[in-house]
């Protein structure tokens, strides 16, 4: 059932983050963009670790978009190498911290070795429930909805679904995020106030927070401060205050 209003005093259960500003952070230091991505990866650990303390059960982070392939080949392959290294190296710590890791996005364009590491990480952490970390990799909101529509069309063609059954709830079940609640809060770092194709369907009623900090400088303390501010918001989900 759709929500009408909600009490925000408990803080957001699901926070989604657009981790922007790695490139500028590196450029300000006269270093290559990849240096910024490596610094950004270190921040991921700090923010994930802060989640249980801050009452955040679900954290979804935007690691690579369907549009990021347009970057130079050197940056794209450097990022893919960074993901491989990160998923390999961090697996133990994530497991130990009770983090359940899942991925959203289209895996078809990703290299086999990376996909195997992603599958293993999902499998290895499947029993964890302390924090649910979802990593969006080769993810785009429009691409996700398009793939969901294609899968629904196949089900209709094969007689497992009728067109009359296609409603918002059914579509939600075909999305990559079917295992997740909608985000309560979406944060974007680096001063840009755009959504950039992130969780388009799911963030229909999310609160947004745009901060100037570049992602490699984003600390757990700033995260905590933003979450405290969330308590003052009144969410109406299209309903009216009575
Ligand atoms: C946007 O900054 C950031 C990305 C496209 C990559 C995000 C990746 C990480 C934070 C690395 C680690 C992630 C994981 C899951 C290990 P930008 O390069 O667009 O910055 P700019 O706008 O300053 O150029």
PDB file of C-alpha atoms and ligand atoms in Angstrom:
ATOM      1  CA  UNK A   1       0.000   0.000   0.000  1.00  0.00           C
ATOM      2  CA  UNK A   2       1.245   3.507  -0.811  1.00  0.00           C
ATOM      3  CA  UNK A   3       2.406   5.595   2.121  1.00  0.00           C
ATOM      4  CA  UNK A   4       0.730   8.944   2.858  1.00  0.00           C
ATOM      5  CA  UNK A   5       3.032  10.478   5.431  1.00  0.00           C
ATOM      6  CA  UNK A   6       5.946   9.226   7.445  1.00  0.00           C
ATOM      7  CA  UNK A   7       7.819   9.912  10.611  1.00  0.00           C
ATOM      8  CA  UNK A   8      11.455  10.676   9.799  1.00  0.00           C
ATOM      9  CA  UNK A   9      12.609  10.766  13.430  1.00  0.00           C
ATOM     10  CA  UNK A  10      14.100   7.289  13.186  1.00  0.00           C
ATOM     11  CA  UNK A  11      16.389   8.275  10.325  1.00  0.00           C
ATOM     12  CA  UNK A  12      16.540   6.800   6.850  1.00  0.00           C
ATOM     13  CA  UNK A  13      16.653   3.002   6.602  1.00  0.00           C
ATOM     14  CA  UNK A  14      17.816   3.116   2.977  1.00  0.00           C
ATOM     15  CA  UNK A  15      20.374   5.661   1.813  1.00  0.00           C
ATOM     16  CA  UNK A  16      21.602   5.824  -1.775  1.00  0.00           C
ATOM     17  CA  UNK A  17      24.758   7.730  -2.678  1.00  0.00           C
ATOM     18  CA  UNK A  18      26.044   9.181  -5.938  1.00  0.00           C
ATOM     19  CA  UNK A  19      29.764   9.244  -5.170  1.00  0.00           C
ATOM     20  CA  UNK A  20      30.854  12.154  -7.342  1.00  0.00           C
ATOM     21  CA  UNK A  21      34.009  14.241  -7.458  1.00  0.00           C
ATOM     22  CA  UNK A  22      36.873  11.734  -7.560  1.00  0.00           C
ATOM     23  CA  UNK A  23      38.266  13.220 -10.779  1.00  0.00           C
ATOM     24  CA  UNK A  24      38.244  16.816  -9.501  1.00  0.00           C
ATOM     25  CA  UNK A  25      39.754  15.725  -6.180  1.00  0.00           C
ATOM     26  CA  UNK A  26      42.685  14.168  -8.049  1.00  0.00           C
ATOM     27  CA  UNK A  27      43.050  17.092 -10.457  1.00  0.00           C
ATOM     28  CA  UNK A  28      43.236  19.533  -7.532  1.00  0.00           C
ATOM     29  CA  UNK A  29      46.276  17.560  -6.411  1.00  0.00           C
ATOM     30  CA  UNK A  30      47.820  17.414  -9.867  1.00  0.00           C
ATOM     31  CA  UNK A  31      47.288  13.662  -9.998  1.00  0.00           C
ATOM     32  CA  UNK A  32      45.577  11.431 -12.595  1.00  0.00           C
ATOM     33  CA  UNK A  33      41.832  10.799 -12.236  1.00  0.00           C
ATOM     34  CA  UNK A  34      42.397   7.197 -11.191  1.00  0.00           C
ATOM     35  CA  UNK A  35      44.204   8.417  -8.096  1.00  0.00           C
ATOM     36  CA  UNK A  36      40.894  10.006  -7.093  1.00  0.00           C
ATOM     37  CA  UNK A  37      38.969   6.792  -7.730  1.00  0.00           C
ATOM     38  CA  UNK A  38      41.369   4.878  -5.479  1.00  0.00           C
ATOM     39  CA  UNK A  39      40.913   7.485  -2.740  1.00  0.00           C
ATOM     40  CA  UNK A  40      37.146   7.207  -3.295  1.00  0.00           C
ATOM     41  CA  UNK A  41      37.258   3.444  -2.832  1.00  0.00           C
ATOM     42  CA  UNK A  42      38.822   3.940   0.616  1.00  0.00           C
ATOM     43  CA  UNK A  43      35.862   6.101   1.631  1.00  0.00           C
ATOM     44  CA  UNK A  44      33.420   3.336   0.755  1.00  0.00           C
ATOM     45  CA  UNK A  45      34.765   1.223   3.630  1.00  0.00           C
ATOM     46  CA  UNK A  46      34.395   4.067   6.159  1.00  0.00           C
ATOM     47  CA  UNK A  47      30.823   4.831   5.108  1.00  0.00           C
ATOM     48  CA  UNK A  48      29.740   1.161   5.062  1.00  0.00           C
ATOM     49  CA  UNK A  49      31.231   0.638   8.525  1.00  0.00           C
ATOM     50  CA  UNK A  50      29.318   3.623   9.892  1.00  0.00           C
ATOM     51  CA  UNK A  51      25.930   2.305   8.730  1.00  0.00           C
ATOM     52  CA  UNK A  52      25.038   0.010  11.664  1.00  0.00           C
ATOM     53  CA  UNK A  53      25.921   2.751  14.159  1.00  0.00           C
ATOM     54  CA  UNK A  54      23.803   5.286  12.268  1.00  0.00           C
ATOM     55  CA  UNK A  55      20.815   2.979  11.838  1.00  0.00           C
ATOM     56  CA  UNK A  56      21.201   2.640   8.062  1.00  0.00           C
ATOM     57  CA  UNK A  57      20.169  -0.878   7.099  1.00  0.00           C
ATOM     58  CA  UNK A  58      20.443  -0.451   3.313  1.00  0.00           C
ATOM     59  CA  UNK A  59      23.189   1.453   1.524  1.00  0.00           C
ATOM     60  CA  UNK A  60      23.195   1.670  -2.273  1.00  0.00           C
ATOM     61  CA  UNK A  61      26.174   3.226  -4.041  1.00  0.00           C
ATOM     62  CA  UNK A  62      26.646   4.282  -7.661  1.00  0.00           C
ATOM     63  CA  UNK A  63      29.992   2.867  -8.773  1.00  0.00           C
ATOM     64  CA  UNK A  64      29.723   2.900 -12.581  1.00  0.00           C
ATOM     65  CA  UNK A  65      26.918   4.088 -14.832  1.00  0.00           C
ATOM     66  CA  UNK A  66      25.813   2.883 -18.249  1.00  0.00           C
ATOM     67  CA  UNK A  67      27.129   6.257 -19.503  1.00  0.00           C
ATOM     68  CA  UNK A  68      30.571   5.959 -17.881  1.00  0.00           C
ATOM     69  CA  UNK A  69      31.810   3.815 -20.804  1.00  0.00           C
ATOM     70  CA  UNK A  70      32.177   7.156 -22.662  1.00  0.00           C
ATOM     71  CA  UNK A  71      35.244   7.980 -20.561  1.00  0.00           C
ATOM     72  CA  UNK A  72      38.742   7.324 -21.910  1.00  0.00           C
ATOM     73  CA  UNK A  73      39.730   3.715 -22.297  1.00  0.00           C
ATOM     74  CA  UNK A  74      42.472   4.213 -19.706  1.00  0.00           C
ATOM     75  CA  UNK A  75      39.993   5.468 -17.091  1.00  0.00           C
ATOM     76  CA  UNK A  76      37.421   2.743 -17.812  1.00  0.00           C
ATOM     77  CA  UNK A  77      39.953  -0.077 -17.650  1.00  0.00           C
ATOM     78  CA  UNK A  78      41.536   1.465 -14.547  1.00  0.00           C
ATOM     79  CA  UNK A  79      38.136   1.551 -12.853  1.00  0.00           C
ATOM     80  CA  UNK A  80      37.423  -2.071 -13.826  1.00  0.00           C
ATOM     81  CA  UNK A  81      40.811  -3.097 -12.392  1.00  0.00           C
ATOM     82  CA  UNK A  82      39.986  -1.165  -9.223  1.00  0.00           C
ATOM     83  CA  UNK A  83      36.633  -2.964  -8.872  1.00  0.00           C
ATOM     84  CA  UNK A  84      38.282  -6.374  -9.345  1.00  0.00           C
ATOM     85  CA  UNK A  85      40.943  -5.596  -6.760  1.00  0.00           C
ATOM     86  CA  UNK A  86      38.401  -4.149  -4.331  1.00  0.00           C
ATOM     87  CA  UNK A  87      35.968  -7.074  -4.520  1.00  0.00           C
ATOM     88  CA  UNK A  88      38.829  -9.518  -4.074  1.00  0.00           C
ATOM     89  CA  UNK A  89      40.529  -7.673  -1.211  1.00  0.00           C
ATOM     90  CA  UNK A  90      37.479  -6.464   0.690  1.00  0.00           C
ATOM     91  CA  UNK A  91      35.506  -9.730   0.591  1.00  0.00           C
ATOM     92  CA  UNK A  92      36.799 -10.954   3.955  1.00  0.00           C
ATOM     93  CA  UNK A  93      36.264  -7.659   5.783  1.00  0.00           C
ATOM     94  CA  UNK A  94      32.771  -7.214   4.347  1.00  0.00           C
ATOM     95  CA  UNK A  95      31.843 -10.723   5.410  1.00  0.00           C
ATOM     96  CA  UNK A  96      33.259 -10.194   8.888  1.00  0.00           C
ATOM     97  CA  UNK A  97      31.332  -6.937   9.280  1.00  0.00           C
ATOM     98  CA  UNK A  98      28.049  -8.724   8.510  1.00  0.00           C
ATOM     99  CA  UNK A  99      27.573  -6.911   5.201  1.00  0.00           C
ATOM    100  CA  UNK A 100      25.399  -8.519   2.555  1.00  0.00           C
ATOM    101  CA  UNK A 101      26.607  -7.382  -0.866  1.00  0.00           C
ATOM    102  CA  UNK A 102      24.470  -7.348  -3.980  1.00  0.00           C
ATOM    103  CA  UNK A 103      24.865  -5.753  -7.373  1.00  0.00           C
ATOM    104  CA  UNK A 104      22.441  -3.989  -9.669  1.00  0.00           C
ATOM    105  CA  UNK A 105      23.032  -3.126 -13.319  1.00  0.00           C
ATOM    106  CA  UNK A 106      23.581  -5.050 -16.521  1.00  0.00           C
ATOM    107  CA  UNK A 107      26.415  -7.560 -16.223  1.00  0.00           C
ATOM    108  CA  UNK A 108      26.458  -8.362 -19.941  1.00  0.00           C
ATOM    109  CA  UNK A 109      29.143  -5.780 -20.787  1.00  0.00           C
ATOM    110  CA  UNK A 110      31.377  -6.583 -17.824  1.00  0.00           C
ATOM    111  CA  UNK A 111      34.365  -8.884 -18.133  1.00  0.00           C
ATOM    112  CA  UNK A 112      34.020 -12.481 -17.043  1.00  0.00           C
ATOM    113  CA  UNK A 113      36.550 -12.294 -14.240  1.00  0.00           C
ATOM    114  CA  UNK A 114      34.818  -9.296 -12.677  1.00  0.00           C
ATOM    115  CA  UNK A 115      31.389 -10.971 -12.944  1.00  0.00           C
ATOM    116  CA  UNK A 116      32.767 -14.094 -11.237  1.00  0.00           C
ATOM    117  CA  UNK A 117      34.078 -11.962  -8.359  1.00  0.00           C
ATOM    118  CA  UNK A 118      30.695 -10.234  -8.089  1.00  0.00           C
ATOM    119  CA  UNK A 119      28.850 -13.581  -8.067  1.00  0.00           C
ATOM    120  CA  UNK A 120      31.202 -14.935  -5.402  1.00  0.00           C
ATOM    121  CA  UNK A 121      30.800 -11.880  -3.207  1.00  0.00           C
ATOM    122  CA  UNK A 122      26.997 -12.141  -3.431  1.00  0.00           C
ATOM    123  CA  UNK A 123      27.089 -15.830  -2.633  1.00  0.00           C
ATOM    124  CA  UNK A 124      29.643 -15.541   0.150  1.00  0.00           C
ATOM    125  CA  UNK A 125      27.741 -12.770   1.977  1.00  0.00           C
ATOM    126  CA  UNK A 126      24.198 -14.053   1.268  1.00  0.00           C
ATOM    127  CA  UNK A 127      23.657 -15.041   4.929  1.00  0.00           C
ATOM    128  CA  UNK A 128      24.568 -11.598   6.324  1.00  0.00           C
ATOM    129  CA  UNK A 129      21.961  -9.133   7.518  1.00  0.00           C
ATOM    130  CA  UNK A 130      23.703  -6.358   9.452  1.00  0.00           C
ATOM    131  CA  UNK A 131      24.006  -3.973   6.495  1.00  0.00           C
ATOM    132  CA  UNK A 132      22.728  -4.509   2.964  1.00  0.00           C
ATOM    133  CA  UNK A 133      25.215  -2.950   0.552  1.00  0.00           C
ATOM    134  CA  UNK A 134      24.044  -2.700  -3.038  1.00  0.00           C
ATOM    135  CA  UNK A 135      26.607  -1.674  -5.630  1.00  0.00           C
ATOM    136  CA  UNK A 136      25.323  -0.232  -8.905  1.00  0.00           C
ATOM    137  CA  UNK A 137      27.755  -1.268 -11.624  1.00  0.00           C
ATOM    138  CA  UNK A 138      27.018  -0.659 -15.297  1.00  0.00           C
ATOM    139  CA  UNK A 139      23.740   0.649 -13.953  1.00  0.00           C
ATOM    140  CA  UNK A 140      21.363   3.185 -15.496  1.00  0.00           C
ATOM    141  CA  UNK A 141      17.779   3.822 -14.381  1.00  0.00           C
ATOM    142  CA  UNK A 142      16.436   3.955 -17.934  1.00  0.00           C
ATOM    143  CA  UNK A 143      18.367   0.840 -18.893  1.00  0.00           C
ATOM    144  CA  UNK A 144      16.990  -0.986 -15.831  1.00  0.00           C
ATOM    145  CA  UNK A 145      13.368  -0.060 -16.660  1.00  0.00           C
ATOM    146  CA  UNK A 146      13.925  -1.002 -20.316  1.00  0.00           C
ATOM    147  CA  UNK A 147      15.317  -4.422 -19.354  1.00  0.00           C
ATOM    148  CA  UNK A 148      12.392  -4.931 -16.956  1.00  0.00           C
ATOM    149  CA  UNK A 149       9.924  -4.081 -19.753  1.00  0.00           C
ATOM    150  CA  UNK A 150      11.669  -6.536 -22.071  1.00  0.00           C
ATOM    151  CA  UNK A 151      11.440  -9.315 -19.493  1.00  0.00           C
ATOM    152  CA  UNK A 152       7.756  -8.556 -18.892  1.00  0.00           C
ATOM    153  CA  UNK A 153       7.124  -8.660 -22.656  1.00  0.00           C
ATOM    154  CA  UNK A 154       8.729 -12.121 -22.814  1.00  0.00           C
ATOM    155  CA  UNK A 155       6.555 -13.347 -19.920  1.00  0.00           C
ATOM    156  CA  UNK A 156       3.455 -12.050 -21.724  1.00  0.00           C
ATOM    157  CA  UNK A 157       4.540 -13.645 -25.005  1.00  0.00           C
ATOM    158  CA  UNK A 158       5.061 -16.965 -23.225  1.00  0.00           C
ATOM    159  CA  UNK A 159       1.716 -16.733 -21.388  1.00  0.00           C
ATOM    160  CA  UNK A 160       3.029 -16.358 -17.813  1.00  0.00           C
ATOM    161  CA  UNK A 161       1.766 -12.770 -17.472  1.00  0.00           C
ATOM    162  CA  UNK A 162      -1.187 -10.889 -18.958  1.00  0.00           C
ATOM    163  CA  UNK A 163      -1.077  -7.254 -20.023  1.00  0.00           C
ATOM    164  CA  UNK A 164      -3.791  -6.507 -17.435  1.00  0.00           C
ATOM    165  CA  UNK A 165      -1.405  -7.619 -14.690  1.00  0.00           C
ATOM    166  CA  UNK A 166       1.165  -5.017 -15.687  1.00  0.00           C
ATOM    167  CA  UNK A 167       1.005  -2.313 -13.033  1.00  0.00           C
ATOM    168  CA  UNK A 168       3.524  -0.420 -10.889  1.00  0.00           C
ATOM    169  CA  UNK A 169       3.827  -3.294  -8.440  1.00  0.00           C
ATOM    170  CA  UNK A 170       4.506  -5.842 -11.190  1.00  0.00           C
ATOM    171  CA  UNK A 171       7.097  -3.621 -12.826  1.00  0.00           C
ATOM    172  CA  UNK A 172       8.833  -3.180  -9.459  1.00  0.00           C
ATOM    173  CA  UNK A 173       9.205  -6.970  -9.281  1.00  0.00           C
ATOM    174  CA  UNK A 174      11.052  -6.988 -12.602  1.00  0.00           C
ATOM    175  CA  UNK A 175      13.577  -4.315 -11.616  1.00  0.00           C
ATOM    176  CA  UNK A 176      17.161  -5.101 -10.552  1.00  0.00           C
ATOM    177  CA  UNK A 177      16.252  -3.627  -7.137  1.00  0.00           C
ATOM    178  CA  UNK A 178      13.333  -6.011  -6.472  1.00  0.00           C
ATOM    179  CA  UNK A 179      14.936  -7.078  -3.163  1.00  0.00           C
ATOM    180  CA  UNK A 180      15.260  -3.495  -1.883  1.00  0.00           C
ATOM    181  CA  UNK A 181      12.912  -0.974  -0.274  1.00  0.00           C
ATOM    182  CA  UNK A 182      12.832   2.426  -2.025  1.00  0.00           C
ATOM    183  CA  UNK A 183      15.577   4.802  -0.889  1.00  0.00           C
ATOM    184  CA  UNK A 184      14.501   7.230   1.830  1.00  0.00           C
ATOM    185  CA  UNK A 185      17.385   9.563   1.106  1.00  0.00           C
ATOM    186  CA  UNK A 186      19.642  10.099  -1.916  1.00  0.00           C
ATOM    187  CA  UNK A 187      22.914  11.949  -1.347  1.00  0.00           C
ATOM    188  CA  UNK A 188      25.105  13.341  -4.114  1.00  0.00           C
ATOM    189  CA  UNK A 189      28.540  14.698  -3.369  1.00  0.00           C
ATOM    190  CA  UNK A 190      30.653  17.263  -5.274  1.00  0.00           C
ATOM    191  CA  UNK A 191      28.145  20.099  -5.641  1.00  0.00           C
ATOM    192  CA  UNK A 192      26.305  18.802  -8.714  1.00  0.00           C
ATOM    193  CA  UNK A 193      22.513  18.797  -8.322  1.00  0.00           C
ATOM    194  CA  UNK A 194      21.558  16.075 -10.794  1.00  0.00           C
ATOM    195  CA  UNK A 195      20.217  12.540 -10.583  1.00  0.00           C
ATOM    196  CA  UNK A 196      22.266  11.212 -13.528  1.00  0.00           C
ATOM    197  CA  UNK A 197      20.016   8.239 -14.267  1.00  0.00           C
ATOM    198  CA  UNK A 198      20.307   6.782 -10.737  1.00  0.00           C
ATOM    199  CA  UNK A 199      17.326   4.854  -9.275  1.00  0.00           C
ATOM    200  CA  UNK A 200      14.843   6.869 -11.352  1.00  0.00           C
ATOM    201  CA  UNK A 201      11.813   4.730 -10.565  1.00  0.00           C
ATOM    202  CA  UNK A 202      12.748   3.984  -6.962  1.00  0.00           C
ATOM    203  CA  UNK A 203      13.496   7.575  -5.875  1.00  0.00           C
ATOM    204  CA  UNK A 204      10.085   8.996  -6.832  1.00  0.00           C
ATOM    205  CA  UNK A 205       9.490  10.057  -3.202  1.00  0.00           C
ATOM    206  CA  UNK A 206      13.029  10.096  -1.849  1.00  0.00           C
ATOM    207  CA  UNK A 207      14.492  13.071  -0.086  1.00  0.00           C
ATOM    208  CA  UNK A 208      17.593  14.542  -1.748  1.00  0.00           C
ATOM    209  CA  UNK A 209      20.721  16.011  -0.249  1.00  0.00           C
ATOM    210  CA  UNK A 210      23.366  17.641  -2.419  1.00  0.00           C
ATOM    211  CA  UNK A 211      26.638  18.413  -0.670  1.00  0.00           C
ATOM    212  CA  UNK A 212      29.708  20.259  -1.976  1.00  0.00           C
ATOM    213  CA  UNK A 213      32.246  17.825  -0.536  1.00  0.00           C
ATOM    214  CA  UNK A 214      34.109  15.768  -3.123  1.00  0.00           C
ATOM    215  CA  UNK A 215      33.584  12.051  -2.542  1.00  0.00           C
ATOM    216  CA  UNK A 216      37.173  11.230  -1.379  1.00  0.00           C
ATOM    217  CA  UNK A 217      36.704  13.847   1.382  1.00  0.00           C
ATOM    218  CA  UNK A 218      33.260  12.613   2.465  1.00  0.00           C
ATOM    219  CA  UNK A 219      33.593  11.331   6.034  1.00  0.00           C
ATOM    220  CA  UNK A 220      31.406   9.273   8.341  1.00  0.00           C
ATOM    221  CA  UNK A 221      31.040  12.442  10.462  1.00  0.00           C
ATOM    222  CA  UNK A 222      29.503  14.349   7.528  1.00  0.00           C
ATOM    223  CA  UNK A 223      27.312  11.353   6.722  1.00  0.00           C
ATOM    224  CA  UNK A 224      26.083  11.318  10.309  1.00  0.00           C
ATOM    225  CA  UNK A 225      25.354  15.059  10.194  1.00  0.00           C
ATOM    226  CA  UNK A 226      23.231  14.654   7.047  1.00  0.00           C
ATOM    227  CA  UNK A 227      21.302  11.820   8.645  1.00  0.00           C
ATOM    228  CA  UNK A 228      20.594  13.979  11.703  1.00  0.00           C
ATOM    229  CA  UNK A 229      19.120  16.630   9.395  1.00  0.00           C
ATOM    230  CA  UNK A 230      16.842  14.012   7.882  1.00  0.00           C
ATOM    231  CA  UNK A 231      14.919  13.873  11.169  1.00  0.00           C
ATOM    232  CA  UNK A 232      13.617  17.406  10.601  1.00  0.00           C
ATOM    233  CA  UNK A 233      12.026  16.562   7.248  1.00  0.00           C
ATOM    234  CA  UNK A 234       8.390  15.739   6.818  1.00  0.00           C
ATOM    235  CA  UNK A 235       7.675  13.242   4.081  1.00  0.00           C
ATOM    236  CA  UNK A 236       4.185  13.314   2.597  1.00  0.00           C
ATOM    237  CA  UNK A 237       4.442  10.940  -0.380  1.00  0.00           C
ATOM    238  CA  UNK A 238       1.967  13.127  -2.266  1.00  0.00           C
ATOM    239  CA  UNK A 239      -0.470  13.137   0.655  1.00  0.00           C
ATOM    240  CA  UNK A 240      -1.368  16.179   2.772  1.00  0.00           C
ATOM    241  CA  UNK A 241      -0.574  17.031   6.347  1.00  0.00           C
ATOM    242  CA  UNK A 242      -3.656  16.532   8.517  1.00  0.00           C
TER     243      UNK A 242
HETATM  244  C1  LIG B   1      32.355   9.890 -10.093  1.00  0.00           C
HETATM  245  O1  LIG B   1      33.419  10.825  -9.928  1.00  0.00           O
HETATM  246  C2  LIG B   1      32.797   8.603  -9.663  1.00  0.00           C
HETATM  247  C3  LIG B   1      32.813   7.475 -10.445  1.00  0.00           C
HETATM  248  C4  LIG B   1      32.371   7.438 -11.837  1.00  0.00           C
HETATM  249  C5  LIG B   1      33.322   6.203  -9.912  1.00  0.00           C
HETATM  250  C6  LIG B   1      32.892   5.864  -8.523  1.00  0.00           C
HETATM  251  C7  LIG B   1      33.843   4.900  -8.042  1.00  0.00           C
HETATM  252  C8  LIG B   1      34.414   4.866  -6.839  1.00  0.00           C
HETATM  253  C9  LIG B   1      34.083   5.751  -5.703  1.00  0.00           C
HETATM  254  C10 LIG B   1      35.465   3.876  -6.656  1.00  0.00           C
HETATM  255  C11 LIG B   1      35.207   2.785  -5.734  1.00  0.00           C
HETATM  256  C12 LIG B   1      33.921   2.103  -5.751  1.00  0.00           C
HETATM  257  C13 LIG B   1      33.811   0.838  -5.316  1.00  0.00           C
HETATM  258  C14 LIG B   1      32.504   0.195  -5.199  1.00  0.00           C
HETATM  259  C15 LIG B   1      34.996   0.064  -4.972  1.00  0.00           C
HETATM  260  P1  LIG B   1      33.971  11.554 -11.205  1.00  0.00           P
HETATM  261  O2  LIG B   1      35.109  10.781 -11.743  1.00  0.00           O
HETATM  262  O3  LIG B   1      32.858  11.781 -12.184  1.00  0.00           O
HETATM  263  O4  LIG B   1      34.439  12.904 -10.618  1.00  0.00           O
HETATM  264  P2  LIG B   1      34.474  14.301 -11.371  1.00  0.00           P
HETATM  265  O5  LIG B   1      33.028  14.704 -11.584  1.00  0.00           O
HETATM  266  O6  LIG B   1      35.182  15.175 -10.396  1.00  0.00           O
HETATM  267  O7  LIG B   1      35.216  14.120 -12.652  1.00  0.00           O
END
